[in-house]
XYZ file of C-alpha atoms in Angstrom:
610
model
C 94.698 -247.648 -40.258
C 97.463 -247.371 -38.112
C 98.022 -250.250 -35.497
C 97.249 -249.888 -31.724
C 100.059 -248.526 -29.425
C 99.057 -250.564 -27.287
C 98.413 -254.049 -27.808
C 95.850 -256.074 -26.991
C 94.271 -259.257 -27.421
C 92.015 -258.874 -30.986
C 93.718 -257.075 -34.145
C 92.750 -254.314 -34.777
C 89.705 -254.026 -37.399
C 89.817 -251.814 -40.113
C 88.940 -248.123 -40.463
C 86.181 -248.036 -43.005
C 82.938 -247.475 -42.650
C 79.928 -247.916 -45.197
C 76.574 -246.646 -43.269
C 75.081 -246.481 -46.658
C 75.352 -250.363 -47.141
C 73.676 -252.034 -44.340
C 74.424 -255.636 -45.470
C 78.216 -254.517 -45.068
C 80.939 -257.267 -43.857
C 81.717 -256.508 -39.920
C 84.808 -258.093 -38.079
C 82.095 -259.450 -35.311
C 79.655 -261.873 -35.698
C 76.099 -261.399 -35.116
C 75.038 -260.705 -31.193
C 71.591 -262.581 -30.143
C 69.528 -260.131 -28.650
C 69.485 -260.245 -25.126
C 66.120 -258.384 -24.961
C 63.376 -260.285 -23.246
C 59.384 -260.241 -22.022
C 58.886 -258.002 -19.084
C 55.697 -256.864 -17.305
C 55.235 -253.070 -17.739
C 55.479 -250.796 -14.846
C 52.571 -248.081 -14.159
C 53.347 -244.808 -15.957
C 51.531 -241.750 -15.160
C 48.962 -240.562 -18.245
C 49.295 -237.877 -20.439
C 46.980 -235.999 -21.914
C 46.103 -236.587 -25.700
C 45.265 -232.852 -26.434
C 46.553 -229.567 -27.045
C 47.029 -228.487 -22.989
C 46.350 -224.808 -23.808
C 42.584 -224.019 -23.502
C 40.560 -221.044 -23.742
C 39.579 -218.659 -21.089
C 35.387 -217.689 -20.509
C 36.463 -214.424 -22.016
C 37.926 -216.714 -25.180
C 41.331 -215.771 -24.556
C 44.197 -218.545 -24.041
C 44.134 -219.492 -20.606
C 47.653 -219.108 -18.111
C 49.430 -222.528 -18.602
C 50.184 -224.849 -15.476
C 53.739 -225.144 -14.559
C 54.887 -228.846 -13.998
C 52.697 -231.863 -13.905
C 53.566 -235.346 -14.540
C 56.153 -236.574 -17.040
C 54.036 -238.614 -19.618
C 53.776 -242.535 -20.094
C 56.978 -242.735 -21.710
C 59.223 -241.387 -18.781
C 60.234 -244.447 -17.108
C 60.839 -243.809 -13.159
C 62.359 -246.408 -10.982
C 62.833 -246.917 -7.103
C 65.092 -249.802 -6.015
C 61.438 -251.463 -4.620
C 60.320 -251.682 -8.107
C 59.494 -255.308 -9.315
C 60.868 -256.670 -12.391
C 63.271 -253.216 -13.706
C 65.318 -256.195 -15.690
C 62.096 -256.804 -17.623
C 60.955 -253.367 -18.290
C 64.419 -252.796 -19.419
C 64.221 -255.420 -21.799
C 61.041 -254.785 -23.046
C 62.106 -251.355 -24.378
C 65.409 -252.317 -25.658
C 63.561 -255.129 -27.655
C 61.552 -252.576 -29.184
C 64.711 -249.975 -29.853
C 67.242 -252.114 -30.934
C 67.037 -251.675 -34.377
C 64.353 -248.878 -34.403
C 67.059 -246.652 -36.220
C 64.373 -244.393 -37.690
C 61.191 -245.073 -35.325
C 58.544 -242.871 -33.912
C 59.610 -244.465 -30.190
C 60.896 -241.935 -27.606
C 62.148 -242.890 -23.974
C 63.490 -241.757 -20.425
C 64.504 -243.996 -18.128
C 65.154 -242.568 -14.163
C 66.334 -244.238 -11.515
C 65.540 -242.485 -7.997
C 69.054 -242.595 -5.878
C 69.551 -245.333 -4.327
C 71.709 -249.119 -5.063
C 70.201 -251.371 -7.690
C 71.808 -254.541 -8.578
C 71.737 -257.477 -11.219
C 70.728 -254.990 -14.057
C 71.898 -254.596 -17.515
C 70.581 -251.687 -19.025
C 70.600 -252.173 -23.199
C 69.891 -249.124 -24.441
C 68.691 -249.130 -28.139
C 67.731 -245.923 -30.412
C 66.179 -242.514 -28.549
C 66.730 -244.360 -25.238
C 68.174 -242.278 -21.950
C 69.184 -243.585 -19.153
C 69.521 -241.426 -16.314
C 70.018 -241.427 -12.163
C 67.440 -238.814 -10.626
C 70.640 -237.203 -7.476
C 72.501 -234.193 -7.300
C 76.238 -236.606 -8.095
C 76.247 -239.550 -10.192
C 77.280 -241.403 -6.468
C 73.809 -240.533 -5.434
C 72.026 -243.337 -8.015
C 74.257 -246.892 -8.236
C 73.836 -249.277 -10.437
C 75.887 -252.618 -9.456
C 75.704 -254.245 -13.130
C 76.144 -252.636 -16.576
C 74.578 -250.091 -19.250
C 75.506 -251.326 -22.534
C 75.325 -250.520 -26.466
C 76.662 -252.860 -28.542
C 75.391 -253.857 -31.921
C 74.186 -256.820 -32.842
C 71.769 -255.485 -34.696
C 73.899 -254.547 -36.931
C 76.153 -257.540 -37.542
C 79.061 -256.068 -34.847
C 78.811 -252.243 -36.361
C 78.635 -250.022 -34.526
C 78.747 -247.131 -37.222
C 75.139 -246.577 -36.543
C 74.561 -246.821 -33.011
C 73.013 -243.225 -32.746
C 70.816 -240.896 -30.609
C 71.125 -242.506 -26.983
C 72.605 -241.732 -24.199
C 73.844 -242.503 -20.725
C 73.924 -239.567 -17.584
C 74.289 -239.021 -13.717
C 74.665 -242.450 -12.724
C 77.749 -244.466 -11.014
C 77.972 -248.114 -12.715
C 79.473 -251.188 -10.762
C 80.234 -253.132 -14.141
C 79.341 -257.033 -13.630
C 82.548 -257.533 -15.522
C 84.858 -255.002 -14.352
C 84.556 -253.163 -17.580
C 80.959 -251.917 -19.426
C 80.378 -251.437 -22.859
C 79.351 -248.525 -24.379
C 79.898 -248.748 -28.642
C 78.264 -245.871 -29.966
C 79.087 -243.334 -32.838
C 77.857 -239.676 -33.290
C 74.896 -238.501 -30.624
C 75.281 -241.045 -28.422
C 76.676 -238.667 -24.790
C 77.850 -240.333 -22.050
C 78.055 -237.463 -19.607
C 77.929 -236.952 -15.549
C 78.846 -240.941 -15.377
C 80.833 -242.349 -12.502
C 82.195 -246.189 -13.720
C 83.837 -247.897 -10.942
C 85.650 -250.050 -13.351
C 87.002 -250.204 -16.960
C 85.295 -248.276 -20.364
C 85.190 -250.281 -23.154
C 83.993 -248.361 -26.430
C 84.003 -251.015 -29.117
C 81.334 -253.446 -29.808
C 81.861 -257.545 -29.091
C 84.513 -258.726 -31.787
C 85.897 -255.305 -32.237
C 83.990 -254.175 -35.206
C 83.979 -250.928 -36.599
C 83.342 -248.050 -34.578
C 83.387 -244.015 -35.187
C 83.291 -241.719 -32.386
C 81.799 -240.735 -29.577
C 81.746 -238.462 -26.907
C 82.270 -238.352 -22.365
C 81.923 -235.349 -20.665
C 82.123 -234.928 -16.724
C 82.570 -238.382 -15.799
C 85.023 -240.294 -14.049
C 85.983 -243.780 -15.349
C 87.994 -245.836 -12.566
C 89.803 -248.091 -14.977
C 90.985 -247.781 -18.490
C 89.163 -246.669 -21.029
C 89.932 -249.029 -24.445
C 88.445 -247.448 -27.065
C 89.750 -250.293 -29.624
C 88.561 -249.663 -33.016
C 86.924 -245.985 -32.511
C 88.588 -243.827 -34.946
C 88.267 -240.688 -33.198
C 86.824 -239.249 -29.683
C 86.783 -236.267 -27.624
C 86.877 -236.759 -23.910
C 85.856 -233.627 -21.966
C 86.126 -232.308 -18.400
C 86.965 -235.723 -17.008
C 89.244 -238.029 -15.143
C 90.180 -241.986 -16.427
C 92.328 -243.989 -15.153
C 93.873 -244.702 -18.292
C 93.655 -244.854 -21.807
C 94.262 -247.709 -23.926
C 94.732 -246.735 -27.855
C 94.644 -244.133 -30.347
C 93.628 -245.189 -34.253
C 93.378 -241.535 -36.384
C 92.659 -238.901 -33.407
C 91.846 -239.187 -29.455
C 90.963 -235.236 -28.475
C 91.082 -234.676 -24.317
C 90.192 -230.927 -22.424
C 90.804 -230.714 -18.951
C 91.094 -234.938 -18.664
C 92.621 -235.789 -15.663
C 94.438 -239.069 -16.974
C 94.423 -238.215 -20.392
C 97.394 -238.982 -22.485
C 100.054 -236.605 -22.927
C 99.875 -234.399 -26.314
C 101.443 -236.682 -28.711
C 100.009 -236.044 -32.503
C 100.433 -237.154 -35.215
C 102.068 -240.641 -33.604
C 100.136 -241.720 -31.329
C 96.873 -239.401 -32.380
C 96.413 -237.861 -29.123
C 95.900 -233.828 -29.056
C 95.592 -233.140 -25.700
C 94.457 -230.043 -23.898
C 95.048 -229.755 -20.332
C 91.853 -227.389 -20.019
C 88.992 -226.136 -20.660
C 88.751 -222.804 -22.371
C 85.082 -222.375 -20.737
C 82.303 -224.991 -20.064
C 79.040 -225.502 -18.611
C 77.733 -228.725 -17.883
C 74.168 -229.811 -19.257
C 71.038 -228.871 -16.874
C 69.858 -231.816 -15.796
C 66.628 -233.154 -13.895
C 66.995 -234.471 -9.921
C 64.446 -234.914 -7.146
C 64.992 -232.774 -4.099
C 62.799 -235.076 -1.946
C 59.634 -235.904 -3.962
C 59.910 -232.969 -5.741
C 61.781 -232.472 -9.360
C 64.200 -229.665 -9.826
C 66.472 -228.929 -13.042
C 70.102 -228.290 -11.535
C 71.891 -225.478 -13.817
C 75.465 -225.793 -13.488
C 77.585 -222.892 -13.424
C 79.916 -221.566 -16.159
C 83.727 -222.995 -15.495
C 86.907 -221.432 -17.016
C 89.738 -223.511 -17.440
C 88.121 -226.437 -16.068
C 89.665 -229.692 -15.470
C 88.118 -232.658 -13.925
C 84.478 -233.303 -13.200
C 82.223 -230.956 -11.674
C 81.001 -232.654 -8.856
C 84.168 -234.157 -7.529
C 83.587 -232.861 -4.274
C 80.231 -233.790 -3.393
C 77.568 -231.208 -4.600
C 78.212 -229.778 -7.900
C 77.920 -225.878 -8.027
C 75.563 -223.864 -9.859
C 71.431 -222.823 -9.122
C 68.430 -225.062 -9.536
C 64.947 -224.018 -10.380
C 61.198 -225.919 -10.007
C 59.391 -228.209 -11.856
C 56.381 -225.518 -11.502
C 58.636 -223.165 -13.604
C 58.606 -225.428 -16.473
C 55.780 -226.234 -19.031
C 55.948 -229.939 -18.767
C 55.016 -230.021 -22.902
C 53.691 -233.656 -24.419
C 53.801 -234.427 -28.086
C 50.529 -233.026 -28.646
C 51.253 -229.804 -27.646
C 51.410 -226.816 -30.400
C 53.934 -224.569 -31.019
C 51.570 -221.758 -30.691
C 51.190 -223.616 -26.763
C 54.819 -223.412 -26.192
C 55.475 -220.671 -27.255
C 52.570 -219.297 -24.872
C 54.272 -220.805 -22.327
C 57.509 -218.944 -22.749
C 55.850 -215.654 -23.271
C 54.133 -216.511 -19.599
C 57.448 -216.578 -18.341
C 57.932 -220.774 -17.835
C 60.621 -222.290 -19.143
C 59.836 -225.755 -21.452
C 60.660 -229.791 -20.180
C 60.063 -230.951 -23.813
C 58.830 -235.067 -22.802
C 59.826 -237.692 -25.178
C 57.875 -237.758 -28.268
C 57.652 -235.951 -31.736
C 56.726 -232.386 -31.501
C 54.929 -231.168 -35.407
C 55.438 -227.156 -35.406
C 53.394 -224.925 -38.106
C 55.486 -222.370 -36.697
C 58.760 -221.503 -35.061
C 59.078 -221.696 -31.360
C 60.386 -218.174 -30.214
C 63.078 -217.979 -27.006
C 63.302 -214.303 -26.237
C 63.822 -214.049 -22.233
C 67.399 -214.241 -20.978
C 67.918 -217.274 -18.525
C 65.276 -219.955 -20.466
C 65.720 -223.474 -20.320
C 64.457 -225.733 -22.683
C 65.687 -229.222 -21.989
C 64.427 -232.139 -23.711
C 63.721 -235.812 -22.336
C 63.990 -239.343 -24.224
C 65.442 -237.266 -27.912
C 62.457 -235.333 -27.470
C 62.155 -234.683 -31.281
C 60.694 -230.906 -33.280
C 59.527 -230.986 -36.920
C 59.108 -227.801 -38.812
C 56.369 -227.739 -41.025
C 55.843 -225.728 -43.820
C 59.215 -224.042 -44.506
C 59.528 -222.771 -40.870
C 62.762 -222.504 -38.656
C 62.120 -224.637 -35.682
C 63.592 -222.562 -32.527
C 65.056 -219.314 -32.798
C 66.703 -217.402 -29.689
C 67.079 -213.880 -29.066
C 70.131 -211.931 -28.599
C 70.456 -212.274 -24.917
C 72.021 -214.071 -22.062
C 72.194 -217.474 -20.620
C 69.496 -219.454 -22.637
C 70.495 -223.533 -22.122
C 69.084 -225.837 -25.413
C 69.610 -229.310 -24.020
C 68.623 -232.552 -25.192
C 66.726 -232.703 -28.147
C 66.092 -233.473 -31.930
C 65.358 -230.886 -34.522
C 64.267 -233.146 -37.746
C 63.926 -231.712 -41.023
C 60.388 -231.575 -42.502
C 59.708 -232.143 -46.345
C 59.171 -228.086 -46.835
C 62.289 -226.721 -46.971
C 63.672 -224.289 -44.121
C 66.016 -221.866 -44.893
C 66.818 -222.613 -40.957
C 66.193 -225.147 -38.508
C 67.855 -223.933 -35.685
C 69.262 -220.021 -35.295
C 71.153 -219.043 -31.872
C 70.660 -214.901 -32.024
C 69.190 -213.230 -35.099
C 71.180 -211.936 -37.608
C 73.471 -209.037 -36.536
C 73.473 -210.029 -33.068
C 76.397 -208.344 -30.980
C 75.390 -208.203 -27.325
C 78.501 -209.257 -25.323
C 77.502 -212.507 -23.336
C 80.591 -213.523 -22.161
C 79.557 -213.330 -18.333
C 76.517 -215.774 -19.030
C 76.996 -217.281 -22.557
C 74.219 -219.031 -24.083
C 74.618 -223.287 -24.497
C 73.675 -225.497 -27.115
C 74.179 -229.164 -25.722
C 73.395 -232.321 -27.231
C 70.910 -230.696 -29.683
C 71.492 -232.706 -32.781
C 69.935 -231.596 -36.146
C 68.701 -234.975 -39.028
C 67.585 -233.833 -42.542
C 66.632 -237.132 -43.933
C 66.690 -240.461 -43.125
C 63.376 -240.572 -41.531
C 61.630 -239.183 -44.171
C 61.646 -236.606 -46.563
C 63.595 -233.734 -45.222
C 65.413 -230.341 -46.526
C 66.862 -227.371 -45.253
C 69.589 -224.745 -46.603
C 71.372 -223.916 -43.580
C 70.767 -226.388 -40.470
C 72.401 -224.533 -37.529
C 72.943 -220.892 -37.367
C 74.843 -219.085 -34.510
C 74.999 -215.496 -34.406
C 75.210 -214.737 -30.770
C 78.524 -213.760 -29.726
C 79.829 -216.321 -26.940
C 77.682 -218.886 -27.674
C 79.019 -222.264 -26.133
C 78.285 -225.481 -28.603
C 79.141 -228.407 -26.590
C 78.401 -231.485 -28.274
C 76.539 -231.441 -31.575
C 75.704 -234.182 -34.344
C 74.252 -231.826 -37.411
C 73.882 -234.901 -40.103
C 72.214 -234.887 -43.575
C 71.619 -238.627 -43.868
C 73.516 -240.748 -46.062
C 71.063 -243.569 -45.358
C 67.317 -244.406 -44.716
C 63.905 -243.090 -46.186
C 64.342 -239.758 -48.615
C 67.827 -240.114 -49.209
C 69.684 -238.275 -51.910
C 71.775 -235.720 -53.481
C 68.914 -233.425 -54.145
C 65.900 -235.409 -52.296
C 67.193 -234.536 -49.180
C 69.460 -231.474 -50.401
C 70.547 -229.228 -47.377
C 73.690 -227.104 -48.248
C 75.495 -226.340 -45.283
C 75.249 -227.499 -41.791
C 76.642 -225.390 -39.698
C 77.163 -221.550 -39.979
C 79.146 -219.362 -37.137
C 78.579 -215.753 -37.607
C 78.919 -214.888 -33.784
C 82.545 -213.399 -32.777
C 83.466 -215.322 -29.559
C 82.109 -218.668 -29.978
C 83.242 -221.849 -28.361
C 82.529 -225.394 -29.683
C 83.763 -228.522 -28.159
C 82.534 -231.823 -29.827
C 81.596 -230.795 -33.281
C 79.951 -233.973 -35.613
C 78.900 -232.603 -38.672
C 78.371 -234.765 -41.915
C 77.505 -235.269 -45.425
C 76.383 -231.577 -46.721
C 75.959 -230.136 -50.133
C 78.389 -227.337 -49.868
C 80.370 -226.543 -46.523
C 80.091 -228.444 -43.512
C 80.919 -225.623 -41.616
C 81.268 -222.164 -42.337
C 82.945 -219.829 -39.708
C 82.527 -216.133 -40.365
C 83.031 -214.888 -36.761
C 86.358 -213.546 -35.276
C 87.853 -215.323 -32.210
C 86.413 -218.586 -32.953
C 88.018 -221.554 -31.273
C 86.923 -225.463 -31.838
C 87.851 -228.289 -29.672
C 87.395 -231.618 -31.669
C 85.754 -231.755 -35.249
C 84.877 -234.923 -36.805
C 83.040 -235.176 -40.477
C 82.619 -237.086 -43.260
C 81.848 -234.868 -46.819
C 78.435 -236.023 -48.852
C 78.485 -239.849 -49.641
C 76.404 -239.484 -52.985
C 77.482 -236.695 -54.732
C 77.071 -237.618 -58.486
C 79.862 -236.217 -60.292
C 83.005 -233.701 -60.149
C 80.814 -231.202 -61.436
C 78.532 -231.415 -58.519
C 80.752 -230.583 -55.565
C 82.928 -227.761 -57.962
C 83.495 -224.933 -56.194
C 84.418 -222.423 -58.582
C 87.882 -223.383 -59.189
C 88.299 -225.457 -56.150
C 87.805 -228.882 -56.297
C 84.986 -229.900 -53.718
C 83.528 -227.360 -50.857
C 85.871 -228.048 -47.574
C 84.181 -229.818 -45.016
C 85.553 -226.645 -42.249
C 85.850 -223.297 -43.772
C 86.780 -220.043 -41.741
C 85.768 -216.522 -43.923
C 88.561 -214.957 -45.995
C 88.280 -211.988 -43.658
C 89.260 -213.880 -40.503
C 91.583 -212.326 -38.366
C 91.688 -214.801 -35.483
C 90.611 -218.300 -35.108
C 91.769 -221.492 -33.458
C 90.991 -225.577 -33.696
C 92.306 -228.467 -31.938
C 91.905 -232.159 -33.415
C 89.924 -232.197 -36.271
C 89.556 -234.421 -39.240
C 87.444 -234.868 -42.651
C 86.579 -238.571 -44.710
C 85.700 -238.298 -47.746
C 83.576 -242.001 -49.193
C 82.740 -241.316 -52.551
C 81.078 -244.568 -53.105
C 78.266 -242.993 -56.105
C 81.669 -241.830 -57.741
C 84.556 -242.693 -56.725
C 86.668 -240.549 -58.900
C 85.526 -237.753 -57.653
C 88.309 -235.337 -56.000
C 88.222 -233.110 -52.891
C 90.909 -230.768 -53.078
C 91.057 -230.198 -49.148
C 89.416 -230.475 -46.640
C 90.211 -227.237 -44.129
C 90.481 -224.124 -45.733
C 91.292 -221.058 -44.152
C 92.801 -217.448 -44.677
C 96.584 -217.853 -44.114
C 97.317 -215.320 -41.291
C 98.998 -216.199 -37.765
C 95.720 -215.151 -36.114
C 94.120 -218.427 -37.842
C 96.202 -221.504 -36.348
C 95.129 -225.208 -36.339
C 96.652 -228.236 -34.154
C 96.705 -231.424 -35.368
C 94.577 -231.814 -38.507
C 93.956 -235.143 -40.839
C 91.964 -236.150 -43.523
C 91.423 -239.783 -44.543
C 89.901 -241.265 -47.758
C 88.476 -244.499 -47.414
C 89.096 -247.134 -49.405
C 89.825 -245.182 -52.334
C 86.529 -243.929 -52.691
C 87.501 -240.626 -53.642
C 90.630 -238.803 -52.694
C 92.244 -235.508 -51.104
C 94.764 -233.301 -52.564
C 95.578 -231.600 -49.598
C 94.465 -231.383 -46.021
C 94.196 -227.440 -45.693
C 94.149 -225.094 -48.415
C 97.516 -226.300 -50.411
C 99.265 -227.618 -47.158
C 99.415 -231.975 -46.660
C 99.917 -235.070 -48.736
C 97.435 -236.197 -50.567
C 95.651 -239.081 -49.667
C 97.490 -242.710 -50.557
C 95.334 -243.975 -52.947
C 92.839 -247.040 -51.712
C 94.878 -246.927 -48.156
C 92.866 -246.093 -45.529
C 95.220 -243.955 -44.171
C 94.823 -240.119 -42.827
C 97.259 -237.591 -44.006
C 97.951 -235.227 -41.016
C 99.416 -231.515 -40.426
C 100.245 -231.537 -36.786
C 100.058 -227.428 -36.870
C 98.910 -225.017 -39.300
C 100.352 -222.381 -40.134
């Protein structure tokens, strides 16, 4: 791993990471929980059944719009007694609940709190309930670090951290997370520090619309992207730091230091999010930026529409699919609550302008075969916020954006996909061919972790077989924060024309048995990023493929971007990186790159391609 740029106090730990192995060596030692007893605060009930119902004339009944948020929203007021305990209490009960049934929202009404340390373990957000992150103020810290997990923080997954300004205790909080971990809308009136306590390993995150005072040190983290932001500075680079529209950033600088740097934007739209206009909720809907640079609400209100709690379907675990999808046909949009949602069949988006935003990794499992969501072919539909699990059945889909064919233009009022994240395995049996499909044109991905597990319960080659994760057939697409790991075959395949990806970060199938198994006709392995043969135009910024070959380690990956060589297809500052000699590159894209240096942890790069 290359060394720091910037030096600081602690060496630099090394690169690899073993997720598979939990017993594995960490440079930290063990953390002592800092999770203690606390009285629990007075949640509002939910109901334990199915809320649609039957009409006198036995048809379904209209469903309600809004309604309370279910026992496992958390809502504070700075009069609450005893936050610190109810904080603790949940974090004791996340910590290490990696693949647990436990969902949870915690909101904080605006207003100053102080002496609080938020720990935030597994399917934990944390969120402040006004307009601009100013609005809710914490004067203490919200921290991940992992001492679970002996100082790794390789697994530190599926939290998050939104719309509140932090006063760090410290001067600098702690936030050591890895793939679907978002730290967006955040105002830190101090330092960002991104590794966990003694500097173990670490491997990428992601900020969006936040502004972080001080420096950010992202120490050990071996690559981020940093979105629509400003920092006051930014401490290190180790194999690739991506920035759009970063006030702050670092200039462009790859391969030495690994920093690709884009001063904008192409086109972004912040998350919807949920605020109180008084003592009512409202979902704010931000509005589409081009170009953007900086945060959104850097002068005060942010811009963009807001809509009712009454137009939602507040849905609770219980509820069937057959109930919400009811509620969309009624015209409500869908607050999915935290829980674990079981669908016999797939929930159907079909009006332009829906909103389905989950709380607390509200989490869907197909059952039976079925995709889990599927959206029409028309405008502005925002997916925020949720889980879609695999089931044991498998789906040919879990998740389709536009059916097949779709070609409406939807470049005035794209549809979003944002922090959706996609598991097949790892909590239990799980399959599907093809985990993401997008075929609407213009479709904005922003921020995605599409993972077939590489540890956990139902766990291998073919137990938990799922073949590609993510598929782009959609011309005009626009994906910024891309995690996608450990498929059969590709990654991700891009058939669409125009295509453009801001960061990519992926690691190809831990447990593949042999050579033959990963042969693609006479290539050597399936790349982790493929773009179609017929391709005329496409475009990526910062990406990078591991390979960790630990069943076989002799098994070689001939590349790991492939892509038809015309000047419409261009890349910027590309690496792959075989660790620890478990397995090993030939090239980085198609026959361009060194190969990877035997058991040196140590990318090979192409800083432009062609």
């Amino acid at each position: 791993m290359p060394s720091s740029p910037t030096p600081s106090p602690t060496p630099e730990p090394s690169g690899v990471r073993r997720r598979s192995l939990l017993g594995a060596a960490a440079a930290a030692p063990v953390l002592a929980s800092l999770a203690g007893a606390g009285s629990a605060a007075a949640a509002p009930a939910a109901s334990a059944t199915d809320s649609a119902g039957a009409d006198p004339a036995g048809g379904p009944r209209a469903l309600p719009g809004g309604g309370d948020l279910g026992p496992n929203v958390i809502v504070f007021d700075p009069s609450t007694a005893n936050i610190q305990g109810r904080l603790d209490e949940i974090f004791k009960q996340q910590e290490s609940a990696q693949f647990g049934t436990g969902r949870y929202a915690l909101l904080f009404k605006p207003g100053t709190y102080s002496g609080l340390n938020a720990q935030l373990g597994f399917y934990t957000s944390i969120a402040g309930l006004g307009l601009s992150p100013d609005d809710t103020t914490i004067n203490g810290d919200v921290t991940v670090d992992a001492g679970w997990f002996d100082g790794n923080a390789t697994q530190n997954f599926w939290r998050s951290a939104e719309n509140l300004a932090l006063v760090p205790v410290s001067g600098t909080n702690r936030w050591a997370v890895s793939q679907a971990a978002p730290f967006r809308r955040m105002h830190v009136r101090g330092g960002l520090n991104l590794a966990p306590d003694g500097y173990g390993w670490a491997s990428g995150g992601y900020i969006a619309d936040s502004r972080i005072d001080g420096t950010v040190g992202p120490y050990s983290q071996q690559q981020w992207y940093t979105r629509d932001s400003s920092v006051g500075g930014w401490l290190n680079a180790v194999w690739n730091m991506v920035f759009s529209g970063v006030e702050g950033a670092p200039a462009q600088s790859f391969p030495e230091p690994p920093y690709t740097t884009l001063e904008t934007t192409p086109v972004s739209r912040e998350k919807p999010f949920l605020y109180l206009d008084g003592a009512e909720y409202r979902v704010f809907l931000p509005e589409k930026r081009t170009d953007a640079r900086g945060v959104s609400w850097g002068n005060g209100t942010p811009r963009g529409t807001s809509l009712p709690l009454t137009q939602f379907y507040v849905a609770k675990p219980a509820d069937s699919a057959a109930t919400l999808n009811q509620a969309l046909e009624e015209g409500l949009h869908l607050l999915l609550t935290p829980g674990i949602y079981h669908l016999d069949r797939t929930v159907e988006v079909n009006r332009a302008g829906t909103v389905v935003l989950g709380l607390g990794y509200a989490t869907l499992i197909p059952e039976g075969g079925v995709t889990a969501l599927k959206v029409a072919d028309v405008d502005g539909v925002r997916l925020a916020g949720f889980l879609v699990d695999a089931g044991p059945v498998n789906s040919v889909t879990l998740l389709e954006v536009g059916p097949e064919g779709a070609s409406a233009d939807h470049s005035a009022n794209p549809t979003t996909v944002q922090d959706v994240f996609v598991r097949i395995g790892g909590a239990g049996p799980g399959k599907a061919t093809t985990s993401l499909v997008v075929n609407s044109r213009h479709t904005i991905v922003d921020h995605t972790w599409v993972w077939r597990a590489d540890h956990g319960d139902g766990v291998g080659w073919e137990t938990n077989r799922a073949d590609y994760g993510v598929v782009v057939n959609g011309d005009d697409v626009l994906i910024t924060g891309l995690f996608v790991e450990h498929f059969n075959k590709y990654d991700v395949q891009w058939n669409g024309e125009r295509g453009r990806t801001v960061f990519f970060q992926n690691e190809k199938a831990y447990d593949a048995p042999d050579q033959a198994a990963i042969q693609n006709g006479s290539v050597k392995g399936y790349a982790a990023y493929k773009v179609g043969d017929d391709v005329a135009e496409h475009e990526g910024w910062g990406l990078g493929s591991y390979c960790y070959y630990n069943v076989n380690p002799s098994i070689v990956q001939h590349h790991g971007f492939a892509a038809p060589n015309r000047s419409g297809v261009r890349f910027h500052g590309l690496l792959v990186v075989s660790l620890g000699g478990n397995g090993q590159y030939e090239c980085v894209i198609n026959d361009t790159g060194s190969p990877t240096s035997g058991t040196d942890t140590v990318p090979s790069k192409v800083v432009q391609y062609p």
